[in-house]
Short mmCIF file of C-alpha atoms and ligand atoms in Angstrom, two decimals:
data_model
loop_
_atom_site.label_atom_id
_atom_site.label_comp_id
_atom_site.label_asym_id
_atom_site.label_seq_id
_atom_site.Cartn_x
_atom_site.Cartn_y
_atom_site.Cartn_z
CA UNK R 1 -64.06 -22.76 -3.59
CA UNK R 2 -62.47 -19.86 -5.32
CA UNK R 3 -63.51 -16.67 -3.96
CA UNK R 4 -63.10 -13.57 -5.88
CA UNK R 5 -62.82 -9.42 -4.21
CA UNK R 6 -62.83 -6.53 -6.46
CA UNK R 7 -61.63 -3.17 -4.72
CA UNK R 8 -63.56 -1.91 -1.99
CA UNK R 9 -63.45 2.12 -1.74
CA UNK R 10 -65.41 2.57 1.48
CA UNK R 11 -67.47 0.64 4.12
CA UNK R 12 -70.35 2.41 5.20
CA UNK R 13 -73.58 1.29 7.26
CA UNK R 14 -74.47 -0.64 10.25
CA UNK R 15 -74.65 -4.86 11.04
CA UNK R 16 -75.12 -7.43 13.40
CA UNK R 17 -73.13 -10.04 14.08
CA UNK R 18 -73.80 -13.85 15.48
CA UNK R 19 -72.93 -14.71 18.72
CA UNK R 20 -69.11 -15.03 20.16
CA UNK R 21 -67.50 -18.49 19.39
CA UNK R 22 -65.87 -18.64 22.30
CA UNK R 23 -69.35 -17.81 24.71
CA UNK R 24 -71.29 -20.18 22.71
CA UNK R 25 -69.12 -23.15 23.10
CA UNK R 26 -69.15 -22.60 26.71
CA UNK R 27 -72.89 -22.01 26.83
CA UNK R 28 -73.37 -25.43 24.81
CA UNK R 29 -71.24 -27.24 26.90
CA UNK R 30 -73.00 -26.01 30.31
CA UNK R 31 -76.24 -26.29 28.97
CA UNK R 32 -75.29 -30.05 28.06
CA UNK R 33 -73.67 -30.52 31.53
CA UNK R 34 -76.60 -29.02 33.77
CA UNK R 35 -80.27 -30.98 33.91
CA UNK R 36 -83.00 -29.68 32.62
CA UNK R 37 -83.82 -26.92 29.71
CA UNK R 38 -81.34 -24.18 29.16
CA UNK R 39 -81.85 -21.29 26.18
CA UNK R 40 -78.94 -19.56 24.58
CA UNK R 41 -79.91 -16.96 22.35
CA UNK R 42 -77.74 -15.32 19.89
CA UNK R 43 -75.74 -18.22 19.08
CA UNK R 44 -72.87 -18.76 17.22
CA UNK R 45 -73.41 -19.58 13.66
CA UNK R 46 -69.89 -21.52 13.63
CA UNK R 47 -69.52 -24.72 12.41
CA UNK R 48 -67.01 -25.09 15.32
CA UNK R 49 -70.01 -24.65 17.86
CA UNK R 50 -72.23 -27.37 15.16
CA UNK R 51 -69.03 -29.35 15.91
CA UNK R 52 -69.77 -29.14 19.76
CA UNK R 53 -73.33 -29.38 19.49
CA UNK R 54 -73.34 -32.65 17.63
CA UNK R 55 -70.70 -34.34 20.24
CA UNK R 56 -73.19 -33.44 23.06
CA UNK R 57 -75.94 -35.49 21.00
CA UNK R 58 -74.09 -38.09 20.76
CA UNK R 59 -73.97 -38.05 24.65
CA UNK R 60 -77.66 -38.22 24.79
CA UNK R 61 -78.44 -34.36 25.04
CA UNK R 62 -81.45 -32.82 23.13
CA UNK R 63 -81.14 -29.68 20.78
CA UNK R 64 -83.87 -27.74 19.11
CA UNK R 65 -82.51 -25.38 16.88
CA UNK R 66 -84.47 -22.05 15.12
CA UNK R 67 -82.34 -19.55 13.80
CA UNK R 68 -79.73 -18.51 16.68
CA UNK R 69 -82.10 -19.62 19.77
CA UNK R 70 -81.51 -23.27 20.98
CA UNK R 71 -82.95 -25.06 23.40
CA UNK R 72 -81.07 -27.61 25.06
CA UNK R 73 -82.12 -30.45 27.52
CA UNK R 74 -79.24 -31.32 29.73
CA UNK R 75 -78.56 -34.70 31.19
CA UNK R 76 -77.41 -33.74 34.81
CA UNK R 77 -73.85 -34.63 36.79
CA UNK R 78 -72.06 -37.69 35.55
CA UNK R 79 -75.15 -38.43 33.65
CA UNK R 80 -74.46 -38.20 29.87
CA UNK R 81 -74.67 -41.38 27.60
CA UNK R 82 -71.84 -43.54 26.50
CA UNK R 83 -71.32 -42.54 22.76
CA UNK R 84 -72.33 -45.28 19.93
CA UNK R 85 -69.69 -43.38 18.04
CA UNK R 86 -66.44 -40.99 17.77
CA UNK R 87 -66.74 -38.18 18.96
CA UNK R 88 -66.31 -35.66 16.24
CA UNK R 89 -64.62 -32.51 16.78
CA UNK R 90 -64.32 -30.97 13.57
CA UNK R 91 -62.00 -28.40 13.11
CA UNK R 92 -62.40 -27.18 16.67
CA UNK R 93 -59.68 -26.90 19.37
CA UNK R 94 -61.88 -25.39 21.48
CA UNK R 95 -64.22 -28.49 21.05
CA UNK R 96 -61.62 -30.99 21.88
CA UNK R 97 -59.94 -29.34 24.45
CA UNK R 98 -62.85 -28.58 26.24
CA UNK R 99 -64.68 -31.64 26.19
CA UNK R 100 -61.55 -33.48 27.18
CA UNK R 101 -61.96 -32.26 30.74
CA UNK R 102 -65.56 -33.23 31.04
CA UNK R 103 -65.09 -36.57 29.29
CA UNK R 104 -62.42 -37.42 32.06
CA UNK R 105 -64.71 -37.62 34.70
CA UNK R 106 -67.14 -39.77 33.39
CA UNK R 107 -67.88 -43.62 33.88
CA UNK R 108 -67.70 -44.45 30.27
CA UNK R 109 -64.62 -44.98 27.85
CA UNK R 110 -64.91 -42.09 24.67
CA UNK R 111 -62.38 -40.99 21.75
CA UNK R 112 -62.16 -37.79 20.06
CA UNK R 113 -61.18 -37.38 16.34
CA UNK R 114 -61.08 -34.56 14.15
CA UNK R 115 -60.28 -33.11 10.54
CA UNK R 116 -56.66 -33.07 9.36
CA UNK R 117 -56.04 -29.87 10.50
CA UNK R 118 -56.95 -30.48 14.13
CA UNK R 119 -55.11 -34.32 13.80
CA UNK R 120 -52.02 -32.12 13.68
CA UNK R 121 -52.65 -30.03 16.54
CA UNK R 122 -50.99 -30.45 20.42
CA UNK R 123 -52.50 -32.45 22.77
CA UNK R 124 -50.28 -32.91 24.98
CA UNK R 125 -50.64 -29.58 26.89
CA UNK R 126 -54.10 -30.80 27.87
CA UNK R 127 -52.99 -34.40 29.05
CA UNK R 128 -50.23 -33.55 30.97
CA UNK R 129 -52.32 -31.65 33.69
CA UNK R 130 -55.17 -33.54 33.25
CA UNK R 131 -53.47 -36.73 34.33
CA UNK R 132 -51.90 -34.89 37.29
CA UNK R 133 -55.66 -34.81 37.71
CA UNK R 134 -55.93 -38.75 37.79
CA UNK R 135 -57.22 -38.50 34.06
CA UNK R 136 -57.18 -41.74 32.02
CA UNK R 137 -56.06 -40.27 28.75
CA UNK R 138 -54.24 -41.70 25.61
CA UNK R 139 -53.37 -38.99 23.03
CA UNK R 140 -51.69 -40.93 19.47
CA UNK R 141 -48.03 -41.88 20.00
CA UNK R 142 -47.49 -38.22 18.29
CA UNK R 143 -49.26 -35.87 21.28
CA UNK R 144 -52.59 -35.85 18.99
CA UNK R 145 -55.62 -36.91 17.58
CA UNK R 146 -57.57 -39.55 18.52
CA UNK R 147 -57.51 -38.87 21.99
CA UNK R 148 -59.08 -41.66 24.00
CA UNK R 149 -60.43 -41.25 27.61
CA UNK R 150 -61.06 -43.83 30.01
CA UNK R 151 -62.72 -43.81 33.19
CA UNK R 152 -60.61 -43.30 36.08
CA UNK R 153 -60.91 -44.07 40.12
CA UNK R 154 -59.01 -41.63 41.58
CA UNK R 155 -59.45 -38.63 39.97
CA UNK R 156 -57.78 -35.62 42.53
CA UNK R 157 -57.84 -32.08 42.74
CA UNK R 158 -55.01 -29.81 41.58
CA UNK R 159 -52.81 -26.98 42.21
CA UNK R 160 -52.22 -26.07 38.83
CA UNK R 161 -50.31 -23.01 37.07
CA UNK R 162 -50.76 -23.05 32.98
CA UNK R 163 -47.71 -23.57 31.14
CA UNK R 164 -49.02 -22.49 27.73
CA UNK R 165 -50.94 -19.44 27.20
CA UNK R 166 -54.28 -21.24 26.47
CA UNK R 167 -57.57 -20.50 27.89
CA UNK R 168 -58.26 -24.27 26.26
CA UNK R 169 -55.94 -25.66 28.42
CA UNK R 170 -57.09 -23.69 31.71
CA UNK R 171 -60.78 -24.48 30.89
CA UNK R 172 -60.51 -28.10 30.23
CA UNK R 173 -59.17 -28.29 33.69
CA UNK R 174 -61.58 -26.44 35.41
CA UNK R 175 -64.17 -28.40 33.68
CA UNK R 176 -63.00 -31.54 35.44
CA UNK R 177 -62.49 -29.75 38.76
CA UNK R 178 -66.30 -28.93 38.82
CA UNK R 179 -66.78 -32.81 38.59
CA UNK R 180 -64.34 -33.24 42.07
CA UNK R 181 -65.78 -32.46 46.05
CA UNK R 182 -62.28 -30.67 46.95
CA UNK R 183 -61.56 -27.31 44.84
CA UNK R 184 -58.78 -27.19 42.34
CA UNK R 185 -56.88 -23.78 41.84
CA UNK R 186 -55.73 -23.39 38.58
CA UNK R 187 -53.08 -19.86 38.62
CA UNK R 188 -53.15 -18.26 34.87
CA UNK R 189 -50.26 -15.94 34.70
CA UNK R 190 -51.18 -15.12 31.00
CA UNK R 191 -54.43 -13.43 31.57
CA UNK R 192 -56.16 -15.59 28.73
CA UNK R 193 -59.89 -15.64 27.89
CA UNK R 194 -61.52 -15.85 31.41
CA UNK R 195 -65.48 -16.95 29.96
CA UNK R 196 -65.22 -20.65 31.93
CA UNK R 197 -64.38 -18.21 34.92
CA UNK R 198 -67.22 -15.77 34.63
CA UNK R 199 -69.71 -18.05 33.07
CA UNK R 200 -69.51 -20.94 35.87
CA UNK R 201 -69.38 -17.38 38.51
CA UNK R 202 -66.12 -18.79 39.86
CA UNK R 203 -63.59 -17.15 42.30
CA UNK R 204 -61.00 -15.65 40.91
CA UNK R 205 -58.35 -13.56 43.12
CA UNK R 206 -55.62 -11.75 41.40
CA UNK R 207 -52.23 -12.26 42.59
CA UNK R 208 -48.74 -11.38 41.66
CA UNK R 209 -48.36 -14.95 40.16
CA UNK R 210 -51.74 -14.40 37.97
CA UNK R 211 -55.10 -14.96 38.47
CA UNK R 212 -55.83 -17.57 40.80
CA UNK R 213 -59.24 -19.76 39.65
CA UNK R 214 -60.83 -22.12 42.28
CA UNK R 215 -63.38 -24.80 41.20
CA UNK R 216 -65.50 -27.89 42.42
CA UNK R 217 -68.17 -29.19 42.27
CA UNK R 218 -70.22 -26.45 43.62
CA UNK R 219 -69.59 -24.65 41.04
CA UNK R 220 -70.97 -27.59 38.58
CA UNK R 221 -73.68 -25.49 36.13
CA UNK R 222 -77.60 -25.55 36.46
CA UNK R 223 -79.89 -24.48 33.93
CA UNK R 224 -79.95 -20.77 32.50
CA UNK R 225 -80.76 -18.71 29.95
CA UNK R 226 -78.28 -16.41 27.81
CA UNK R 227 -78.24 -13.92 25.13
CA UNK R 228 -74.52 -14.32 23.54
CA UNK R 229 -73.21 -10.94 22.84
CA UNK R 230 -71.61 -11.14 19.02
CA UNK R 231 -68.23 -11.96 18.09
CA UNK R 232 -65.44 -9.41 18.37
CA UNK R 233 -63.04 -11.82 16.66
CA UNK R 234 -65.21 -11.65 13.35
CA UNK R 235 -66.17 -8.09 14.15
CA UNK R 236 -62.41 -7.60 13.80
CA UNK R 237 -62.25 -8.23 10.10
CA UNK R 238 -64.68 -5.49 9.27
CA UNK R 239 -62.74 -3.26 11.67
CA UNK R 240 -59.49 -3.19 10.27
CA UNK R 241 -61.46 -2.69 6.46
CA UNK R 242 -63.43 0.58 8.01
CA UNK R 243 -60.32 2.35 9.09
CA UNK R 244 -58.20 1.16 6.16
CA UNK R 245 -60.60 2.66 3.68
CA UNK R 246 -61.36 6.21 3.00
CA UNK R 247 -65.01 7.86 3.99
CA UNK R 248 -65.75 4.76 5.86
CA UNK R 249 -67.99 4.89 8.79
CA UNK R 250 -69.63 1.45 10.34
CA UNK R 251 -71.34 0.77 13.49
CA UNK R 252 -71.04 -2.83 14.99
CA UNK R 253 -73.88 -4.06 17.11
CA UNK R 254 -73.57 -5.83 20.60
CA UNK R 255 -70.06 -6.84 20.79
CA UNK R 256 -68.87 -8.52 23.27
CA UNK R 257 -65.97 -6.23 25.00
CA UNK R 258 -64.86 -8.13 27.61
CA UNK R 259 -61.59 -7.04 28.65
CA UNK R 260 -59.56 -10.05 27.80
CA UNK R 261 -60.62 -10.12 24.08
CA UNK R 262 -60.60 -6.39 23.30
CA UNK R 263 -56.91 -5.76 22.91
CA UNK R 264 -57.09 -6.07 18.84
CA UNK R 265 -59.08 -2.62 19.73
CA UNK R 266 -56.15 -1.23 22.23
CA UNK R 267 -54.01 -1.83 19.42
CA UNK R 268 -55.43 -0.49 16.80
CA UNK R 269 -56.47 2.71 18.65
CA UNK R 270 -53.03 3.19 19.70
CA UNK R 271 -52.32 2.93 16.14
CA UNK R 272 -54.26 5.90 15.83
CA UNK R 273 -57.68 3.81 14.90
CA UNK R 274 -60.62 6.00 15.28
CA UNK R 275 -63.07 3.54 17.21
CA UNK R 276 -65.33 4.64 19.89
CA UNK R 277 -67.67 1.81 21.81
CA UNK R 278 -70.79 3.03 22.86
CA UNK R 279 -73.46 2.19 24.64
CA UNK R 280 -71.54 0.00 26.53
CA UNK R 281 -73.79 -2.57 29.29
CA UNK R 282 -73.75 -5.32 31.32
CA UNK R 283 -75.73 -8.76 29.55
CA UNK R 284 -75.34 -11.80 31.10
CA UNK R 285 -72.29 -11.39 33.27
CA UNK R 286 -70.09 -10.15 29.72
CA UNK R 287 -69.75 -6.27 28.85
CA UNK R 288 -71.36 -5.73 25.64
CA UNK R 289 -71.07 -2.20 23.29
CA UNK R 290 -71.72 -1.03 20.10
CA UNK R 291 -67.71 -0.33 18.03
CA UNK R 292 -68.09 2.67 15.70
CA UNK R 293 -65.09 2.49 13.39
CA UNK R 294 -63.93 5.50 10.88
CA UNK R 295 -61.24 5.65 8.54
CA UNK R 296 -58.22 6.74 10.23
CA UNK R 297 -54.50 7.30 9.01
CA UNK R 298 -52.53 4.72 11.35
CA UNK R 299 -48.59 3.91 12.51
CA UNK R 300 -47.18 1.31 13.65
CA UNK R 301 -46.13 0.74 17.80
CA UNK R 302 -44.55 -2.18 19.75
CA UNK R 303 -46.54 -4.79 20.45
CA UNK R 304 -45.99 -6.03 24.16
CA UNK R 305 -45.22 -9.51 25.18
CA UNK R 306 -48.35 -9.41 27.34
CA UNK R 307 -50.91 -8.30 25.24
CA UNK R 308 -50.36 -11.61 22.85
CA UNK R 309 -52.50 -14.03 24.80
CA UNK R 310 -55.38 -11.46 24.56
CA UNK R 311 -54.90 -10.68 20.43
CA UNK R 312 -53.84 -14.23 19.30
CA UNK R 313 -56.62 -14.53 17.13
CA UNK R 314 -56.64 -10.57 15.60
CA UNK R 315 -53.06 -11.22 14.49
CA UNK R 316 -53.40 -11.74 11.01
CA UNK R 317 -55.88 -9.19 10.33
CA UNK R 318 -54.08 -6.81 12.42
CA UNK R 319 -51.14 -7.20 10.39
CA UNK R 320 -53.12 -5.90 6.95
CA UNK R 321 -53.69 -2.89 9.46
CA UNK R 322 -50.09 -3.15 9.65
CA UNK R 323 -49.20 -2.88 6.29
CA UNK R 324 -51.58 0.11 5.54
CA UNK R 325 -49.87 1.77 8.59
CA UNK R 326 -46.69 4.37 8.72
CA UNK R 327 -43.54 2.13 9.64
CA UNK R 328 -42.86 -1.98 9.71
CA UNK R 329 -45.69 -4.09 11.61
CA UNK R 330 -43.83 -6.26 14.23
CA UNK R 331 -44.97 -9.51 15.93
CA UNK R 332 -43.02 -11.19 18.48
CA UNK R 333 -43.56 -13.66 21.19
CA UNK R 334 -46.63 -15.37 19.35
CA UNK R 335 -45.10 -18.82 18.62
CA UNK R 336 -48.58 -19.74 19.84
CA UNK R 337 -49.80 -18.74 16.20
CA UNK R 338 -47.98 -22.06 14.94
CA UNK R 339 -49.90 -24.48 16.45
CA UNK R 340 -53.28 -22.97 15.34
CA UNK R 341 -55.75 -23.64 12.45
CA UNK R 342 -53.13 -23.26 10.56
CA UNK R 343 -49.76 -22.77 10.69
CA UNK R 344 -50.40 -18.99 10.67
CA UNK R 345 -46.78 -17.76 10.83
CA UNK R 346 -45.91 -19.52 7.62
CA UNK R 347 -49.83 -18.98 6.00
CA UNK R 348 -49.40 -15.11 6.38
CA UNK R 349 -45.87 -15.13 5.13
CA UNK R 350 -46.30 -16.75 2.30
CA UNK R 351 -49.39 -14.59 1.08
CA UNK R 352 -47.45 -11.40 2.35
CA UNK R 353 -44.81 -12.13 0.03
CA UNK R 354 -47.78 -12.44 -2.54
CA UNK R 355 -48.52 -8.57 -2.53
CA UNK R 356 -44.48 -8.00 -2.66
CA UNK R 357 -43.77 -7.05 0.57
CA UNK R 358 -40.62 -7.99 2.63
CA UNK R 359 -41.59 -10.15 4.79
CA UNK R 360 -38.79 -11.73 7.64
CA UNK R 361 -40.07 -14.50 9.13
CA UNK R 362 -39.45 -15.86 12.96
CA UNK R 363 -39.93 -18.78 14.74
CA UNK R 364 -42.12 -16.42 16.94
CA UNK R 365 -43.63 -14.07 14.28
CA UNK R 366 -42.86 -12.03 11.66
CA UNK R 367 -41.97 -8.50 10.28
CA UNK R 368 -43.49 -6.83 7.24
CA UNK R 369 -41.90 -4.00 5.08
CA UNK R 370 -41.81 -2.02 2.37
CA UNK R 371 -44.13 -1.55 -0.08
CA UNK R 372 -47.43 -3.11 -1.48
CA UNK R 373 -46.41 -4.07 -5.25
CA UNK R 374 -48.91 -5.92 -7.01
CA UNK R 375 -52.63 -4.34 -7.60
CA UNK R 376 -53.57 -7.80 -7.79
CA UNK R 377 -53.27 -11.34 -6.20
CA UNK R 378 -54.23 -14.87 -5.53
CA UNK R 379 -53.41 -16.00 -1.75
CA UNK R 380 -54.47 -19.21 -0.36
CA UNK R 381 -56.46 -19.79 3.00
CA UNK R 382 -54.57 -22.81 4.29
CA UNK R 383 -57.83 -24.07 5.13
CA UNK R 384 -57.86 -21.75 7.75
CA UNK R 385 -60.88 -19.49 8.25
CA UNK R 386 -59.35 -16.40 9.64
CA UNK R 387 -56.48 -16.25 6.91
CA UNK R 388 -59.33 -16.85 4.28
CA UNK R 389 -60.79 -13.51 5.99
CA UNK R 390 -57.42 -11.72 6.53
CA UNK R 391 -57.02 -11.83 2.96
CA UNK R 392 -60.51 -11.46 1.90
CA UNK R 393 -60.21 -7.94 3.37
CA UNK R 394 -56.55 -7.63 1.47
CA UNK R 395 -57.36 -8.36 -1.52
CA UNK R 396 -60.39 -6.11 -1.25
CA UNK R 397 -57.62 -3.39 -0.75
CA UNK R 398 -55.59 -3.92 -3.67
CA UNK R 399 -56.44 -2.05 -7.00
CA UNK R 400 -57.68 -4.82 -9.30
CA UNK R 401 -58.81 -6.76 -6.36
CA UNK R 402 -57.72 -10.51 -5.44
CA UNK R 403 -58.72 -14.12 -5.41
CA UNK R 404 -58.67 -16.16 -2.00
CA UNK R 405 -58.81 -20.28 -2.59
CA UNK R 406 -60.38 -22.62 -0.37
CA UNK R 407 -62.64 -19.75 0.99
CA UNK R 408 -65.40 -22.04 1.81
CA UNK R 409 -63.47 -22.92 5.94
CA UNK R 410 -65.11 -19.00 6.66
CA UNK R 411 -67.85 -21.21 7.52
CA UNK R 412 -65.56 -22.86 10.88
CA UNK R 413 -66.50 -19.30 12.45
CA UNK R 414 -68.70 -17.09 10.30
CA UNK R 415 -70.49 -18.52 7.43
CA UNK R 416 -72.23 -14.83 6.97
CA UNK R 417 -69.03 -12.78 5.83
CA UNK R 418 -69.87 -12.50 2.31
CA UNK R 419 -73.17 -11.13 3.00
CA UNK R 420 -72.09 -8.95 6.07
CA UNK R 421 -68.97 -7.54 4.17
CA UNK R 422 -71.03 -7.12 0.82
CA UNK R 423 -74.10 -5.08 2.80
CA UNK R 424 -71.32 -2.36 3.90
CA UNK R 425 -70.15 -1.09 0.32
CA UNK R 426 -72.24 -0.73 -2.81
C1 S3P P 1 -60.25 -20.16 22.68
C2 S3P P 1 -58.96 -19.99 23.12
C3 S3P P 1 -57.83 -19.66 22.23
C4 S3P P 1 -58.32 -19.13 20.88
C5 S3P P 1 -59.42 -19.97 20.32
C6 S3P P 1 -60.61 -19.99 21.26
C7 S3P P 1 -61.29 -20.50 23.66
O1 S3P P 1 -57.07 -20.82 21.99
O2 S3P P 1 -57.24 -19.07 19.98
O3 S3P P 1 -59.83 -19.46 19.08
O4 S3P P 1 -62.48 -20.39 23.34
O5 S3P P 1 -60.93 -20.86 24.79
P1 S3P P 1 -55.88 -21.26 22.98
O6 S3P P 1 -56.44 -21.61 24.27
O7 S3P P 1 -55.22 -22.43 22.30
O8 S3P P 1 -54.97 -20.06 23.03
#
């Protein structure tokens, strides 16, 4: 689907957004994992999370869905069925890489496929430490999809420090640590996404080779009840349009701040971003606050090395924050941003150069110049849902307003943006 944006002048109002993607997942997954009935309000709306809640059914778990609240009946330790069919992950790495580490530890043989996009993406950064694990895995003879897991016999705790930057990665393990007696310690020098830590109340110690996780199976989950806090990846998009936009003013509900997922706000307020959280709170072991956004005038700083992990999926609309900002917008160190959705180097490239900006690009990022030429545009979404909302909020910028193609992915993490961006300008 073709979507078309005429010029936005301002953003004004207040909204709500579903839950994170990245909680939800998690909750599904522990919900599945622990006996019993669990209740996770707020849920994502994502067809990523559909993507994990319909592999968990295939493993015999029961879902009752109404609006955001499901209720989930677990099956209990080691106890989930052996799936009739493939296990379908969608579009979601998060899916795949998660389940991977539970699927490892069970008594029954599984596969994982997914859509073309996720076919393409590395697998091999989850199979290498899982079989260090005593994992029975098979990726394709190319590191991918269809992953096929076997039972195994001497599965063994490890001493583990990430190689990649991926909370994926360090959360797949964990997840088959909590199925072991002896604890694991998994080190993550990267600082990446800690929600397995917090969620599953693990012990973390900080140390000057990174945060040091240990898991086992005391740690497995039991049944709980959570209110997701919403997502401040989506809430992103509508960030970057408030301060890019004169006389804007919007107020973001219950998003979840914590500290390893709010450096897209770092950034932009050392940009000069005008964003204030408020009523800030504790909610189920995640801070939670309310972003008010107002137009601001913004430049552009250095981006540090060690931030990346913790903005990886702000980039692109950071960068059209970039591009409405004094000096060139700068990414570096983010090869990660290859091996995601998308491509997303190349897919915000090629649309930058759309607009008529200079745009260099790098194996590990990209820099964007100059001016914005063209008033109007047609970019393409890759079929990836946070370029289709990148330039969603471009094209809403640009005089005669733009066209974004294959708009319908939006859906793989928030299937509300037309309605949420629509009820902020009139
Ligand atoms: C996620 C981790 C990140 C992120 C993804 C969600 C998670 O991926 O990009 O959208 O929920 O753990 P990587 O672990 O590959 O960096």
């Amino acid at each position: 689907m073709n979507q078309q944006f005429e010029k936005i002048n301002s953003l004004n109002g207040e909204i709500f957004l579903a839950g994170d993607k990245s909680i939800s997942h998690r909750a599904v997954m522990f919900a599945s994992m622990a006996k019993g009935e669990s209740i996770i309000y707020n849920c994502s709306e994502s067809e990523d999370v559909y993507s994990t809640i319909k592999c968990f059914k295939e493993l015999g778990c029961e879902f009752e869905l109404n609006n955001n609240t499901i209720k989930i009946i677990g099956k209990g330790f080691k106890n989930f069925n052996k799936p009739q069919n493939f296990l379908d992950a969608g579009n979601s790495g998060t899916t795949t890489r998660l389940i991977s580490g539970i699927l490892a530890a069970q008594n029954f043989e599984s596969t994982i496929v997914g859509d073309d996009s996720l076919s393409k993406r590395p697998m091999k950064r989850i199979v290498e430490p899982l079989r260090l694990m005593g994992a029975n895995i098979e990726p394709s003879e190319h590191g991918t999809l269809p992953l096929k897991i076997f039972p195994s016999f001497n599965l063994k705790p490890i001493e583990y420090t990430l190689k990649v930057a991926s909370a994926q990665v360090k959360s797949a393990l964990l997840l088959l640590a909590l199925h072991l007696e002896e604890e694991s310690v998994i080190i993550d020098p990267f600082n990446t996404r800690n929600h397995t830590e917090k969620m599953l109340n693990l012990k973390v110690e900080e140390t000057s080779e990174g945060n040091k996780i240990f898991c086992s199976k005391k740690n497995y989950p039991k049944s709980f009840e959570i209110n997701v806090p919403s997502d401040i990846s989506s809430a992103a998009f509508f960030i970057v349009a408030a301060l890019i936009t004169k006389n804007s003013e919007i107020l973001i509900r219950n998003i979840s701040i914590n500290p390893t997922r709010i450096g897209v706000i770092k950034i932009l307020k050392e940009m000069g971003g005008d964003i204030e959280i408020l009523n800030q709170k504790e909610e189920c072991g995640e801070e939670v606050g309310d972003i008010l956004v107002k137009s601001s005038r913004l430049k552009n700083i250095e981006i540090p090395k060690e931030i990346i992990p913790n903005i990886i999926d702000e980039i692109p609309i950071l960068s059209v924050a970039g591009i409405f900002a004094e000096g060139d917008f700068i990414i570096k160190n983010a090869e990660e941003l290859r091996v995601k959705e998308s491509d997303r180097i190349k897919s915000l490239c090629e649309n930058f150069k759309k607009v008529g900006l200079e745009v260099i690009e790098n194996s590990d990022g990209f820099i964007l110049s100059g001016e914005l030429k063209n008033n109007y545009a047609e970019f393409d979404s890759y079929g990836d849902h946070r370029i289709a909302m990148t330039f969603a909020i471009l094209s809403s910028m640009l005089g005669k307003g733009g066209v974004v193609n294959g708009f319908d992915c939006v859906k793989i993490s928030n299937p509300k943006f037309m309605e949420q961006l629509k009820s902020l300008h009139f």
